Short mmCIF file of C-alpha atoms in Angstrom, two decimals:
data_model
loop_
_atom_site.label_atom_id
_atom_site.label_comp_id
_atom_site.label_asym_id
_atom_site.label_seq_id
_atom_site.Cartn_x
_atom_site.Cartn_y
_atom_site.Cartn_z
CA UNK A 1 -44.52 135.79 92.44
CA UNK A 2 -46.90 138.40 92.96
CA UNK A 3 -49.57 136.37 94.60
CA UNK A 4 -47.16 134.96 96.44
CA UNK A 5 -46.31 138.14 98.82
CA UNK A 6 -48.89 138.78 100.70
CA UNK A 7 -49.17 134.97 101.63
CA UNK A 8 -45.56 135.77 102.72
CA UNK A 9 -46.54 138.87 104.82
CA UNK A 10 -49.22 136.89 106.13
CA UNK A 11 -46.66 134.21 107.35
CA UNK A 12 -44.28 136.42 108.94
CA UNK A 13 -43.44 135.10 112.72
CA UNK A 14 -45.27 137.66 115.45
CA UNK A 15 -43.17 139.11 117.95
CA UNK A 16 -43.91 138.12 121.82
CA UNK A 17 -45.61 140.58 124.43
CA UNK A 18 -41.88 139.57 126.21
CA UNK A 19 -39.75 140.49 123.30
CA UNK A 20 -41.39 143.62 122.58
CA UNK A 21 -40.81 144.39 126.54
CA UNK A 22 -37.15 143.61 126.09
CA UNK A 23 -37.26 145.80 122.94
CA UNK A 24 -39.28 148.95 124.32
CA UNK A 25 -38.75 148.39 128.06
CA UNK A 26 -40.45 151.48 128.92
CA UNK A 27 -43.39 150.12 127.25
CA UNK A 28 -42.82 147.17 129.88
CA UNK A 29 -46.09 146.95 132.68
CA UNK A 30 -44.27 146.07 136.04
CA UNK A 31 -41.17 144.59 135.28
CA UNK A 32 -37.89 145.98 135.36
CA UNK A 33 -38.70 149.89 134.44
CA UNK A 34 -41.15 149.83 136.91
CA UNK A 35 -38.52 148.93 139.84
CA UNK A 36 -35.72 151.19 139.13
CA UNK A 37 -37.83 153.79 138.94
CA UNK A 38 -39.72 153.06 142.75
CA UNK A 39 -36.01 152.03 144.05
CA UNK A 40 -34.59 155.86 142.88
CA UNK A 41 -37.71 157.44 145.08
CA UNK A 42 -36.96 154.51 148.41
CA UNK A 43 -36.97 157.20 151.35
CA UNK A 44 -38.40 160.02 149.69
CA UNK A 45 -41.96 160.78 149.78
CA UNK A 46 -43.76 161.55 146.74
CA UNK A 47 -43.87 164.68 144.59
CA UNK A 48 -47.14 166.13 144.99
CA UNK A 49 -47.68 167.97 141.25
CA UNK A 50 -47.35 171.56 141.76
CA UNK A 51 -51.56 173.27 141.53
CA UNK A 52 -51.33 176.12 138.69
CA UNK A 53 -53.01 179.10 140.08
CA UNK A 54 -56.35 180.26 138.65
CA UNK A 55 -56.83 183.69 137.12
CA UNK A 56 -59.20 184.68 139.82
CA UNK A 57 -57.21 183.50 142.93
CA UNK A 58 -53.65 185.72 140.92
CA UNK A 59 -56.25 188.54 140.99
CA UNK A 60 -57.40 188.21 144.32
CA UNK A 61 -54.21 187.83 145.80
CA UNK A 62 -53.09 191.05 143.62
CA UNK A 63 -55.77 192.63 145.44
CA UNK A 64 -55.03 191.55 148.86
CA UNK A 65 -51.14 192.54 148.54
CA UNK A 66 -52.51 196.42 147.25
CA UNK A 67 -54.71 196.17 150.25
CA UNK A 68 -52.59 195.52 152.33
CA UNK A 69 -49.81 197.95 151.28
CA UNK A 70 -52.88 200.94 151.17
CA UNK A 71 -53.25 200.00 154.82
CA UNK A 72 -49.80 200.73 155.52
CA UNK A 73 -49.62 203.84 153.46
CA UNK A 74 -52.34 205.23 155.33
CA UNK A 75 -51.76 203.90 158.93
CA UNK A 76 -51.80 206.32 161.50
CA UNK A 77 -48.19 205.41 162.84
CA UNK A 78 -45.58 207.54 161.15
CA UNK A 79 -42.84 204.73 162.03
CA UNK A 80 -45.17 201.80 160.08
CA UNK A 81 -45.42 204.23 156.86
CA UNK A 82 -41.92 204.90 156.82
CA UNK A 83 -40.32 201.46 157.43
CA UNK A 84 -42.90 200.36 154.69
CA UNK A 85 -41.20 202.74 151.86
CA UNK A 86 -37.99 202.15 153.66
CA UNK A 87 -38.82 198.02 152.48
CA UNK A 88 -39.82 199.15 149.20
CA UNK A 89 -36.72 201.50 148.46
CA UNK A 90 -34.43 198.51 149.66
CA UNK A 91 -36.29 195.86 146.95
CA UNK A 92 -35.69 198.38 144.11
CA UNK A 93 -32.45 198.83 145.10
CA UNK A 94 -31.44 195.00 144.87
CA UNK A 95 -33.77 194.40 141.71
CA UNK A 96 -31.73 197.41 139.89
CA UNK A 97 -28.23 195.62 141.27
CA UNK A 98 -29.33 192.24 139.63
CA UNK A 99 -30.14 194.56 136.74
CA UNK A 100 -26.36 195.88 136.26
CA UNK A 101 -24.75 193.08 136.73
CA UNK A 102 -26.08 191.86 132.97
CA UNK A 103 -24.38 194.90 131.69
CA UNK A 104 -20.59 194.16 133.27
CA UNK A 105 -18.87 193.15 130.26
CA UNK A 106 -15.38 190.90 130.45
CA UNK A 107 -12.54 192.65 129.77
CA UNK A 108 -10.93 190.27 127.26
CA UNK A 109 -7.33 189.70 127.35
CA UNK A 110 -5.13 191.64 125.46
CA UNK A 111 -1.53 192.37 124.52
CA UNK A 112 0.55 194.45 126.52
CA UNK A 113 0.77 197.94 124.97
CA UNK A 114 3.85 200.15 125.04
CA UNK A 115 3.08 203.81 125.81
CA UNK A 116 5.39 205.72 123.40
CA UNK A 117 7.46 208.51 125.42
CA UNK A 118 7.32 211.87 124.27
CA UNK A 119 9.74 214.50 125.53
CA UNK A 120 8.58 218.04 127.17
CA UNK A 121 8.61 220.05 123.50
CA UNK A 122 6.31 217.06 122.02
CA UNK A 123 3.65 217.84 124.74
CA UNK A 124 3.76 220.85 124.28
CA UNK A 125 3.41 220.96 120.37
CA UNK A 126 1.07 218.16 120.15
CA UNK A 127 -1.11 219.80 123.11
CA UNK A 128 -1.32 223.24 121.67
CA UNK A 129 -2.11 221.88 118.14
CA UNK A 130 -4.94 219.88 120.51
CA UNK A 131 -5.95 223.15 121.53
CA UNK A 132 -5.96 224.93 118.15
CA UNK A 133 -8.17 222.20 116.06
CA UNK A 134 -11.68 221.45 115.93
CA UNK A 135 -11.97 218.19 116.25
CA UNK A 136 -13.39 216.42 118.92
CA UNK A 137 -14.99 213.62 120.32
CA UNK A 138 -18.67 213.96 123.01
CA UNK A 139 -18.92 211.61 125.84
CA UNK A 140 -22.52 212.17 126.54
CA UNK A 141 -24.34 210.38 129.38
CA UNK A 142 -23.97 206.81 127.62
CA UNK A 143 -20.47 207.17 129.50
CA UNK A 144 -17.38 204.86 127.08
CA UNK A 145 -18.82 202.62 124.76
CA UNK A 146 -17.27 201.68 121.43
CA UNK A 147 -18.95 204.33 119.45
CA UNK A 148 -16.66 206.77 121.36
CA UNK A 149 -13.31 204.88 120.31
CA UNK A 150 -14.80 204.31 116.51
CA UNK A 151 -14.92 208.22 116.12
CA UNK A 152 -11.42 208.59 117.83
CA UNK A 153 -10.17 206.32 115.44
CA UNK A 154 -11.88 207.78 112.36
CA UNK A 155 -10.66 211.04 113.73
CA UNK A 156 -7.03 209.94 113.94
CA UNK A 157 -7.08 209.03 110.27
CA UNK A 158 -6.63 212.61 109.09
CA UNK A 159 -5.49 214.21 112.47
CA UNK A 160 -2.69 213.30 114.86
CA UNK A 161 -4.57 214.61 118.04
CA UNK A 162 -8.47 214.70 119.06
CA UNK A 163 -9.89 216.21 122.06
CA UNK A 164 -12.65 214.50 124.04
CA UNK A 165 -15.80 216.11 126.04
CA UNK A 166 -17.10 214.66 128.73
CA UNK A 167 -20.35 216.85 129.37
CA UNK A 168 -22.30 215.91 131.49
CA UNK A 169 -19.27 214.70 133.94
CA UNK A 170 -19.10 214.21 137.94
CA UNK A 171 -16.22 215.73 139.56
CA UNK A 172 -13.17 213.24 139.05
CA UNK A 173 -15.08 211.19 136.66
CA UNK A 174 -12.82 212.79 133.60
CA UNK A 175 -10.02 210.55 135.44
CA UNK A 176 -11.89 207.53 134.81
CA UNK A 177 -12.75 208.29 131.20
CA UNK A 178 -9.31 209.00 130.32
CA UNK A 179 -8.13 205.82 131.71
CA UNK A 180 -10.71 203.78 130.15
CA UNK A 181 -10.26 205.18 126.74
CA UNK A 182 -6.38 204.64 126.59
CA UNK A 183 -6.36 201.36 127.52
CA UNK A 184 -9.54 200.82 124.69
CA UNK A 185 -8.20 203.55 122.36
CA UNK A 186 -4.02 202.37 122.66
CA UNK A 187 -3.75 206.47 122.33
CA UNK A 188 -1.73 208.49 124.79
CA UNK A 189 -2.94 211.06 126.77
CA UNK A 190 -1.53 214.52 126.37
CA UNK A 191 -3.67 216.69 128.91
CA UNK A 192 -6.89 216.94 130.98
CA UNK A 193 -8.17 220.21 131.00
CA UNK A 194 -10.41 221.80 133.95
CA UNK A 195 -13.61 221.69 131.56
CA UNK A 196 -13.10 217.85 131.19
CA UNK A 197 -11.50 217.91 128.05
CA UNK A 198 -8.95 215.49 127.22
CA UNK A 199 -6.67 215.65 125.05
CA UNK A 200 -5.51 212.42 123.26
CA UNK A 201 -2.53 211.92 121.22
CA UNK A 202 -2.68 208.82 118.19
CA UNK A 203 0.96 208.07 118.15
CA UNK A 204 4.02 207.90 115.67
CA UNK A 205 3.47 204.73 114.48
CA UNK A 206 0.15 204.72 114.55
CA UNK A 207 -2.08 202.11 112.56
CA UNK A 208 -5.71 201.73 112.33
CA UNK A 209 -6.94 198.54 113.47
CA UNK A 210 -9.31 196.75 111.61
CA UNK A 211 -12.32 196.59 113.84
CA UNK A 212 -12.27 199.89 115.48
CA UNK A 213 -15.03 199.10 117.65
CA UNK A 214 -13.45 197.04 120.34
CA UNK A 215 -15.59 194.05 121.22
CA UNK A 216 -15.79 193.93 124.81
CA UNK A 217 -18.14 197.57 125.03
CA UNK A 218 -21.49 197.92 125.13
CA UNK A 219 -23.72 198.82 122.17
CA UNK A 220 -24.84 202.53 122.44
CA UNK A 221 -28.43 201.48 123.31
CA UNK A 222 -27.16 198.97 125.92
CA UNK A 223 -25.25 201.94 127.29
CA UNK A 224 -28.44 203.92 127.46
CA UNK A 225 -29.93 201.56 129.39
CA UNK A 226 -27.09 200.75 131.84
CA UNK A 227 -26.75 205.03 132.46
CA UNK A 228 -30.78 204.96 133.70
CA UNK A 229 -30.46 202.31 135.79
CA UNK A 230 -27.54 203.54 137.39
CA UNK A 231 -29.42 207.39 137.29
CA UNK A 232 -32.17 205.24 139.56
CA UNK A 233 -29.85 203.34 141.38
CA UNK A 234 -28.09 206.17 142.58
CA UNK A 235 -31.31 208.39 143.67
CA UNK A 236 -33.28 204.90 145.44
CA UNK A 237 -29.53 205.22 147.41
CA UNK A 238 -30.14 208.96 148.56
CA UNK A 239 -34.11 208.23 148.92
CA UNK A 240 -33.12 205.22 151.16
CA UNK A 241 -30.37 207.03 153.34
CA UNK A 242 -33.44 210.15 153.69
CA UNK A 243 -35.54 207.59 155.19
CA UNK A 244 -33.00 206.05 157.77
CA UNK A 245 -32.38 209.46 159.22
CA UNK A 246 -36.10 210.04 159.16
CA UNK A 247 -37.12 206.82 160.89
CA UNK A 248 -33.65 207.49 163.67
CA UNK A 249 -35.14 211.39 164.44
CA UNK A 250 -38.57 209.95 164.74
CA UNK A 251 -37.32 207.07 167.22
CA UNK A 252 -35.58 209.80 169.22
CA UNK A 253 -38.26 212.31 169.22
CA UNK A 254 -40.45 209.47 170.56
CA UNK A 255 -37.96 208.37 173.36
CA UNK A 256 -37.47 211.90 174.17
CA UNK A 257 -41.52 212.57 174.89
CA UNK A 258 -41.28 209.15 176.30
CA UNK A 259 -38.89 210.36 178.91
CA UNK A 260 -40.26 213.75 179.52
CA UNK A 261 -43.53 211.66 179.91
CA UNK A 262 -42.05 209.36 182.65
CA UNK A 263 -40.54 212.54 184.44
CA UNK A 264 -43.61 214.45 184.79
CA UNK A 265 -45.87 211.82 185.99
CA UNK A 266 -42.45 211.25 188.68
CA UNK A 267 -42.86 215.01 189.67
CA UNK A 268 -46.84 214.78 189.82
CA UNK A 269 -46.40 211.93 192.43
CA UNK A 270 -43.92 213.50 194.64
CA UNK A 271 -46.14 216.81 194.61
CA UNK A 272 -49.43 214.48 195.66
CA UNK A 273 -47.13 212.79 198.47
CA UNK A 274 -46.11 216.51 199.71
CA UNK A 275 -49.90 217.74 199.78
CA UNK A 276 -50.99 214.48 201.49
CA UNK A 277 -48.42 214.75 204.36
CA UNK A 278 -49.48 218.83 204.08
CA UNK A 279 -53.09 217.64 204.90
CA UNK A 280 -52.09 215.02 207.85
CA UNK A 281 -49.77 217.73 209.54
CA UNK A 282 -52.83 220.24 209.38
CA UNK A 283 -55.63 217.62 210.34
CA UNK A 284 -52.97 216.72 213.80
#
């Protein structure tokens, strides 16, 4: 039986070139692969492979580009140097607003929650025993991010109240961090003080949620990041709107010597026409 298998093997039937087409019909030289793929490109000319750029010619044209930008830099022509960095203020701008937009996170939706109401003599107890601890919160220049609600909630284990710092804080901003950190928090707000510090009240039947870190806020370093670019953002605005007045005065300044030019050379023409018709009266 043994000698007998490899007469077997020997003896097994070949397959045909046209099988093996109708197998593998990619493998297939001109037939049917061949014209579906030339009747998808009928009308369309054909794609010319895309050259990959040498080392030296990204170099050189890195060179040209600095060139060219030194040239405008140093141009003689105040309006050319200006409405160059005006350009280049206006990229950075867009490039940092495609920047932010990775950092907008979805507010998820969630339940609708029921501020408890507190009568006059609450506030007033549970702001002055606000007041009187020690406890508090920092909202540094990361802005809300879950960190801040994790240590309200850790807070609000042991205390009823916790007070909140928002240093450093625009004018009105405290507003906007109070809002945002009730609606993240589920506390209650019990006052805003005039050295943005908020006061922030657990509630009576208060529980601690199990994730305390609510899912749709950015990471603390994330938040770092998103407060610099919005730090840049914010001074490329004020560097841009610096350069539109500077580029309007210098427009006017030159239609104003452009005017002053056209009425002097009107006033040195009428005084040559007087001393001409001067000269003929004197020569008659």
């Amino acid at each position: 039986m043994a000698s007998l298998a490899p007469c077997l093997l020997r003896r097994r039937p070949l397959r045909s070139a046209a099988a093996a087409a109708l197998v593998h019909p990619r493998f297939s030289v001109g037939g049917d692969a061949g014209t579906k793929q030339g009747a998808g490109r009928k009308g369309q000319p054909p794609a010319k492979a895309a050259k990959k750029m040498s080392r030296k010619a990204k170099v050189n044209q890195l060179k040209w580009y600095r060139l060219k930008a030194k040239k405008k830099m140093k141009s003689p022509n105040p309006e050319v140097r200006i409405r160059y960095k005006l350009e280049k203020a206006k990229r950075k701008e867009e490039w940092l607003i495609e920047k932010l937009r990775k950092y907008e996170v979805p507010r998820s939706p969630e339940p609708v929650h029921d501020p408890e109401i507190l009568t006059e003599e609450e506030k007033f107890y549970l702001k002055r025993t606000g007041e009187k601890k020690k406890n508090y919160v920092p909202v540094g220049r990361r802005g809300v991010f879950g960190g801040v609600v994790l240590n309200m909630h850790l807070h609000w284990k042991k205390h009823e109240t916790v007070k909140v710092i928002c240093k450093p804080c625009r004018p009105g901003q405290v507003y906007e961090y109070a809002e945002e950190l009730t609606r993240l928090s589920k506390g209650t707000v019990i006052d805003i003080k005039p050295n943005n510090t908020i006061i922030f009240y657990r509630g009576k039947n208060y529980v601690q949620p199990k994730v305390m870190s609510p899912p749709d806020t950015l990471s603390k370093q994330k938040a770092l990041e998103k407060y610099r670019y919005e730090q840049s953002l914010e001074h490329t605005s004020q560097f841009i709107e610096k350069l539109e007045k500077e580029l309007e005065d210098y427009q006017k300044h030159v239609a104003l010597f452009k005017n002053r030019g056209e009425t002097l050379e009107t006033i040195s023409s009428e005084e040559t026409n007087v001393d001409d018709l001067t000269s003929s009266s004197d020569t008659e």
